[in-house]
Coordinates of C-alpha atoms in Angstrom, one line a residue:
M4 CA 6.6 -17.3 0.1
R5 CA 9.0 -18.4 -2.6
P6 CA 7.8 -21.5 -4.6
D7 CA 11.2 -23.2 -4.0
S8 CA 10.7 -22.9 -0.2
V9 CA 7.6 -25.0 -0.2
T10 CA 8.0 -28.7 0.5
Q11 CA 6.8 -30.5 -2.6
P12 CA 4.6 -33.6 -2.1
G13 CA 6.1 -37.0 -2.8
P14 CA 5.6 -39.0 -6.0
S15 CA 3.0 -41.3 -4.5
R16 CA 1.0 -38.3 -3.2
R17 CA 1.2 -36.6 -6.6
R18 CA 0.0 -39.7 -8.3
S19 CA -2.9 -40.0 -5.9
A20 CA -3.9 -36.4 -6.5
R21 CA -3.8 -36.9 -10.3
L22 CA -5.9 -40.0 -10.0
R23 CA -8.4 -38.2 -7.8
D24 CA -8.6 -35.3 -10.2
D25 CA -9.1 -37.6 -13.2
A26 CA -11.9 -39.4 -11.3
I27 CA -13.6 -36.2 -10.5
R28 CA -13.4 -35.0 -14.1
W29 CA -14.9 -38.3 -15.3
I30 CA -17.7 -38.1 -12.8
T31 CA -18.5 -34.5 -13.5
R32 CA -18.0 -34.7 -17.3
R33 CA -21.8 -34.3 -17.9
H34 CA -22.0 -31.1 -16.0
A35 CA -21.9 -27.8 -18.0
H36 CA -19.4 -25.1 -17.0
D37 CA -21.1 -22.9 -14.5
G38 CA -19.7 -19.5 -15.4
E39 CA -21.1 -16.9 -13.1
Q40 CA -24.0 -18.9 -11.5
A41 CA -24.7 -22.5 -10.6
H42 CA -27.9 -24.3 -9.6
L43 CA -27.7 -27.5 -7.6
G44 CA -30.1 -30.1 -9.0
R45 CA -30.4 -33.8 -8.1
D46 CA -27.9 -34.8 -10.8
R47 CA -25.2 -32.6 -9.2
I48 CA -25.3 -33.8 -5.6
Y49 CA -23.3 -36.7 -4.4
I50 CA -23.6 -38.4 -1.0
L51 CA -21.6 -41.0 0.9
P52 CA -21.2 -42.0 4.6
T53 CA -18.6 -40.3 6.7
R54 CA -16.2 -42.3 8.9
A55 CA -18.8 -42.1 11.7
G56 CA -21.4 -43.3 9.2
Y57 CA -19.4 -46.3 8.3
T58 CA -18.9 -47.1 12.0
L59 CA -22.6 -46.8 12.6
L60 CA -23.3 -49.1 9.6
G61 CA -20.9 -51.7 11.1
I62 CA -22.6 -51.5 14.4
I63 CA -26.0 -52.0 12.8
L64 CA -24.8 -55.1 10.9
V65 CA -23.5 -56.6 14.1
M66 CA -26.8 -55.8 15.9
L67 CA -28.7 -57.4 13.0
L68 CA -26.7 -60.6 13.2
G69 CA -27.1 -60.7 17.0
S70 CA -30.9 -60.2 16.7
I71 CA -31.1 -63.0 14.1
N72 CA -29.0 -65.3 16.2
Y73 CA -30.9 -64.8 19.4
A74 CA -34.3 -64.1 17.8
N75 CA -34.7 -61.1 20.1
N76 CA -37.6 -58.9 19.1
M77 CA -36.4 -55.9 21.1
A78 CA -33.0 -56.1 19.4
F79 CA -34.7 -56.2 16.0
L80 CA -36.7 -53.1 17.0
L81 CA -33.6 -51.2 18.0
T82 CA -31.7 -52.2 14.9
F83 CA -34.5 -51.1 12.5
L84 CA -35.0 -47.9 14.5
L85 CA -31.3 -47.0 13.9
V86 CA -31.8 -48.0 10.2
G87 CA -34.8 -45.6 9.9
I88 CA -32.8 -42.8 11.6
G89 CA -30.0 -43.3 9.1
H90 CA -32.4 -43.3 6.2
N91 CA -34.0 -40.0 7.3
A92 CA -30.5 -38.5 7.9
M93 CA -29.7 -39.4 4.3
W94 CA -32.8 -37.6 3.0
Y95 CA -32.1 -34.5 5.2
T96 CA -28.4 -34.3 4.2
H97 CA -29.2 -34.5 0.5
R98 CA -32.1 -32.0 0.9
N99 CA -29.7 -29.5 2.6
L100 CA -28.0 -28.8 -0.7
L101 CA -30.8 -29.4 -3.2
G102 CA -32.0 -26.3 -5.0
L103 CA -29.3 -23.9 -3.8
Q104 CA -28.1 -21.2 -6.2
I105 CA -24.5 -20.1 -6.0
S106 CA -23.3 -17.0 -7.9
T107 CA -20.0 -15.1 -8.1
L108 CA -19.3 -11.7 -6.6
P109 CA -16.5 -9.4 -7.7
V110 CA -13.2 -10.3 -6.2
P111 CA -11.4 -7.2 -4.8
P112 CA -8.0 -6.8 -6.5
V113 CA -5.0 -7.1 -4.1
F114 CA -1.3 -6.4 -4.3
A115 CA 1.1 -9.3 -4.6
G116 CA 1.6 -11.2 -1.4
Q117 CA -1.6 -10.0 0.2
P118 CA -4.3 -12.6 1.2
I119 CA -7.2 -12.9 -1.2
T120 CA -10.9 -12.9 -0.1
L121 CA -13.2 -14.8 -2.4
P122 CA -16.9 -13.9 -2.0
L123 CA -19.7 -16.1 -3.3
R124 CA -23.4 -15.6 -2.8
L125 CA -25.7 -18.5 -1.9
T126 CA -29.4 -18.0 -2.5
E127 CA -32.2 -20.2 -1.0
T128 CA -35.5 -20.3 -3.0
A129 CA -37.3 -23.4 -1.7
G130 CA -38.4 -21.9 1.5
R131 CA -36.4 -23.9 4.0
A132 CA -33.3 -22.9 5.9
R133 CA -30.0 -24.6 5.1
E134 CA -27.5 -25.4 7.9
A135 CA -23.8 -26.2 8.3
L136 CA -22.7 -25.5 4.7
V137 CA -18.9 -25.5 3.9
L138 CA -17.2 -24.1 0.8
C139 CA -13.8 -25.6 -0.1
I140 CA -11.1 -24.9 -2.6
G141 CA -8.2 -27.3 -2.3
S142 CA -7.0 -27.3 1.3
H143 CA -8.8 -24.1 2.1
A144 CA -12.4 -24.1 3.6
T145 CA -14.8 -21.7 5.2
A146 CA -16.3 -22.2 8.7
P147 CA -19.8 -23.9 8.5
F148 CA -22.4 -21.3 7.7
P149 CA -26.3 -21.2 7.3
V150 CA -28.5 -19.8 4.6
P151 CA -31.9 -18.5 5.8
A152 CA -35.1 -19.6 4.1
R153 CA -35.7 -17.6 1.0
G154 CA -32.7 -15.5 1.8
T155 CA -29.0 -15.1 0.8
H156 CA -25.7 -15.5 2.5
S157 CA -22.3 -14.2 1.2
A158 CA -19.6 -16.8 2.0
R159 CA -16.1 -15.5 2.1
L160 CA -13.1 -17.9 1.6
D161 CA -9.6 -16.6 2.5
L162 CA -6.8 -17.7 0.2
P163 CA -3.1 -17.1 0.5
G164 CA -1.2 -14.3 -1.3
L165 CA -0.1 -14.8 -4.9
A166 CA 2.4 -13.3 -7.3
R167 CA 1.4 -10.6 -9.7
G168 CA -0.9 -11.7 -12.5
I169 CA -4.4 -12.7 -13.5
Y170 CA -5.8 -16.0 -12.0
R171 CA -8.8 -18.2 -12.7
L172 CA -10.5 -20.0 -9.9
P173 CA -10.1 -23.8 -9.8
R174 CA -12.9 -26.3 -9.1
Q175 CA -14.8 -25.5 -5.9
R176 CA -16.7 -27.9 -3.6
L177 CA -19.8 -27.1 -1.5
D178 CA -20.6 -29.8 1.1
T179 CA -22.6 -30.5 4.2
R180 CA -22.8 -33.1 7.0
Y181 CA -26.1 -31.8 8.5
P182 CA -27.9 -33.0 10.6
L183 CA -26.1 -36.0 12.2
G184 CA -22.6 -36.0 10.7
I185 CA -22.9 -39.6 9.6
L186 CA -23.4 -38.7 5.9
E187 CA -21.7 -36.1 3.7
A188 CA -23.3 -34.6 0.6
W189 CA -21.3 -32.4 -1.8
S190 CA -21.4 -30.8 -5.2
W191 CA -18.6 -29.6 -7.5
L192 CA -18.8 -26.1 -8.8
T193 CA -16.9 -24.4 -11.7
L194 CA -17.6 -20.8 -11.1
N195 CA -15.1 -18.5 -12.7
P196 CA -14.5 -15.1 -11.1
E197 CA -11.3 -13.4 -12.2
I198 CA -8.7 -12.7 -9.5
V199 CA -6.4 -9.7 -10.2
V200 CA -3.1 -9.3 -8.3
Y201 CA -1.3 -6.0 -8.7
P202 CA 2.5 -5.7 -8.4
T203 CA 3.9 -5.0 -4.9
P204 CA 4.7 -1.2 -4.8
I205 CA 8.4 -0.4 -4.6
D206 CA 9.6 3.2 -4.2
P207 CA 12.1 3.9 -7.0
G208 CA 13.9 6.5 -4.9
A209 CA 14.3 4.2 -1.9
A210 CA 15.3 1.2 -4.1
T211 CA 18.2 3.3 -5.6
G212 CA 19.1 5.3 -2.6
G213 CA 17.7 8.5 -4.1
T214 CA 15.1 11.0 -2.8
G215 CA 12.1 9.4 -4.4
E216 CA 11.3 12.7 -6.2
D217 CA 10.0 12.7 -9.8
D218 CA 12.5 11.6 -12.4
P219 CA 13.1 14.2 -15.1
H220 CA 12.2 11.6 -17.7
T221 CA 8.7 11.2 -16.2
R222 CA 7.7 14.8 -16.1
D223 CA 5.6 16.3 -18.8
R224 CA 7.1 19.7 -18.3
R225 CA 10.7 20.1 -19.4
E226 CA 13.3 22.7 -18.6
G227 CA 12.7 26.0 -20.4
E228 CA 9.0 25.7 -20.2
A229 CA 6.9 28.4 -18.5
P230 CA 6.7 28.1 -14.7
D231 CA 3.5 27.2 -12.8
Q232 CA 0.7 29.8 -12.5
I233 CA -1.4 30.6 -9.4
R234 CA -5.1 31.1 -9.9
P235 CA -8.1 31.3 -7.6
Y236 CA -9.6 28.0 -6.3
R237 CA -12.6 26.6 -8.2
P238 CA -14.9 23.9 -6.8
G239 CA -13.6 20.5 -7.8
D240 CA -9.9 21.4 -7.8
P241 CA -7.8 18.7 -6.1
P242 CA -6.7 19.6 -2.5
G243 CA -3.1 18.6 -3.4
R244 CA -2.8 21.7 -5.6
I245 CA -3.9 24.2 -3.0
V246 CA -1.1 26.8 -2.2
W247 CA -1.4 26.9 1.6
K248 CA 1.2 29.6 2.0
A249 CA -0.9 32.0 -0.1
F250 CA -4.0 31.0 2.0
A251 CA -2.1 31.8 5.2
R252 CA -1.2 35.3 3.9
S253 CA -4.5 36.3 2.3
G254 CA -7.1 34.0 3.7
K255 CA -8.2 33.0 0.2
L256 CA -7.7 29.7 -1.6
H257 CA -5.5 29.5 -4.6
V258 CA -4.2 26.5 -6.6
R259 CA -1.1 25.9 -8.6
E260 CA -1.5 25.2 -12.3
A261 CA 1.1 24.7 -15.1
A262 CA 1.3 27.3 -17.8
G263 CA -1.4 26.7 -20.5
G264 CA -3.7 25.2 -17.9
Q265 CA -2.4 21.6 -18.4
G266 CA -2.0 21.0 -14.7
D267 CA 0.9 19.1 -13.1
R268 CA 1.0 16.2 -15.5
L269 CA 3.3 13.2 -15.3
W270 CA 4.4 10.5 -17.6
L271 CA 5.2 7.3 -15.8
E272 CA 7.5 5.5 -18.3
W273 CA 8.8 1.9 -18.4
D274 CA 12.2 3.0 -19.7
A275 CA 12.7 5.5 -16.9
M276 CA 12.6 2.9 -14.1
P277 CA 16.0 2.3 -12.4
A278 CA 15.7 -1.5 -12.7
T279 CA 16.4 -4.2 -15.3
D280 CA 14.0 -7.1 -14.4
T281 CA 10.3 -6.9 -15.4
E282 CA 8.7 -7.4 -11.9
T283 CA 10.8 -4.7 -10.2
R284 CA 10.0 -2.2 -13.0
L285 CA 6.3 -3.0 -12.6
S286 CA 6.5 -2.6 -8.8
M287 CA 8.2 0.8 -9.2
L288 CA 5.5 1.9 -11.7
C289 CA 2.8 0.7 -9.3
H290 CA 4.3 2.9 -6.5
Q291 CA 4.4 5.9 -8.8
V292 CA 0.8 5.3 -9.9
L293 CA -0.4 5.3 -6.3
A294 CA 1.8 8.3 -5.4
A295 CA 0.5 10.4 -8.3
H296 CA -3.1 9.5 -7.5
S297 CA -2.7 10.4 -3.8
E298 CA -1.4 13.8 -4.9
A299 CA -4.3 14.3 -7.3
R300 CA -2.0 14.7 -10.3
A301 CA -2.8 13.9 -13.9
F302 CA -0.5 11.2 -15.1
G303 CA -0.1 8.9 -18.0
L304 CA 1.5 5.4 -18.2
R305 CA 3.8 4.2 -21.0
L306 CA 4.5 0.5 -21.2
P307 CA 6.3 -1.3 -24.0
D308 CA 3.0 -2.6 -25.5
Q309 CA 0.5 -0.1 -24.2
T310 CA 0.1 3.7 -23.5
L311 CA -2.6 5.2 -21.2
D312 CA -3.1 8.9 -21.8
P313 CA -2.9 11.3 -18.8
A314 CA -6.0 11.5 -16.6
Q315 CA -7.0 11.7 -13.0
G316 CA -9.3 9.9 -10.6
A317 CA -9.8 6.4 -9.1
T318 CA -11.0 5.0 -12.4
H319 CA -7.8 6.0 -14.2
R320 CA -5.7 4.7 -11.3
D321 CA -7.4 1.3 -11.5
R322 CA -6.9 1.2 -15.3
C323 CA -3.2 1.7 -14.8
L324 CA -2.9 -0.9 -12.0
Q325 CA -4.9 -3.4 -14.2
A326 CA -2.5 -2.7 -17.1
L327 CA 0.5 -3.5 -14.7
A328 CA -1.2 -6.7 -13.4
R329 CA -1.9 -7.9 -17.0
F330 CA 1.5 -7.0 -18.5
R331 CA 2.7 -9.9 -20.6
T332 CA 0.7 -12.5 -18.7
D333 CA -2.3 -14.7 -19.5
G334 CA -4.8 -15.9 -16.9
V335 CA -3.6 -19.0 -15.1
E336 CA -5.5 -21.3 -12.8
L337 CA -4.9 -20.7 -9.1
D338 CA -3.1 -23.5 -7.3
P339 CA -4.9 -23.8 -3.9
G340 CA -2.9 -26.7 -2.6
P341 CA -4.0 -30.4 -2.3
A342 CA -7.6 -31.1 -1.5
T343 CA -8.4 -32.3 2.0

């Protein structure tokens, strides 16, 4: 979705959001940055009544006034019974978060526009099960989930797709209304997993109306060089180089290799992309990286500020995609939308 297609909040709502953020920063100023793991102690848990809790509190006050006015012992008994239930609910709600450990898990990289899944691991060490926990980032929240006694649970929060780049996670919130829903306890987290968003792959041939075949500027072998050689198959040779026609004739596996044993190497070059804007060039290079890897070809990547030597394998592919995602960009904080 384009940023200019999103309805922007009004000035009053923006001011309210800024005041709320300033208040949260002031309240949590004594908390150290969590990094990769957070432990919820008593000084990090906040608790307030919910709307239902305030309603119950009002009813209790009316019942107390009525009991005093009519000097009714049974009414006093019922009023103090409700007060006791509310007091115990406060203790249980606060205890449902106390002592939890929350740690980050690697966030799988995605391509631009694809939804992001944020995994966090919650660990229970006090020997009591935790119920109805909710993880929130802005307006996005998980469904309520439990954590077993002395066990772990991996919570997964789905976030909308983003543009290419490197993102930092904003402030997170873990809350619960267990057991009665009349009180809400929560804690603010500042875990910092890195979110990597690759460019959207665009076929250079399809974008320019061509065939999509290798551009002569990207090939390592030039005209006038020796043609490919055919040699017997060796264990570990990529399937993409097998000469299937030779196998059909002789029943033996052979592979194609460039003269000198260099293999079918490619150079994927920034200047060779048929585009002028940065994002389109990165998207075209992303497509070529994926295509070269799927064909098990050795390839290198040349960017204006970085060169990756030819290699093969998933590790090299990921290095190239990481270089494209990080090209001329610094990590920015993800905008999850207004908090609920």
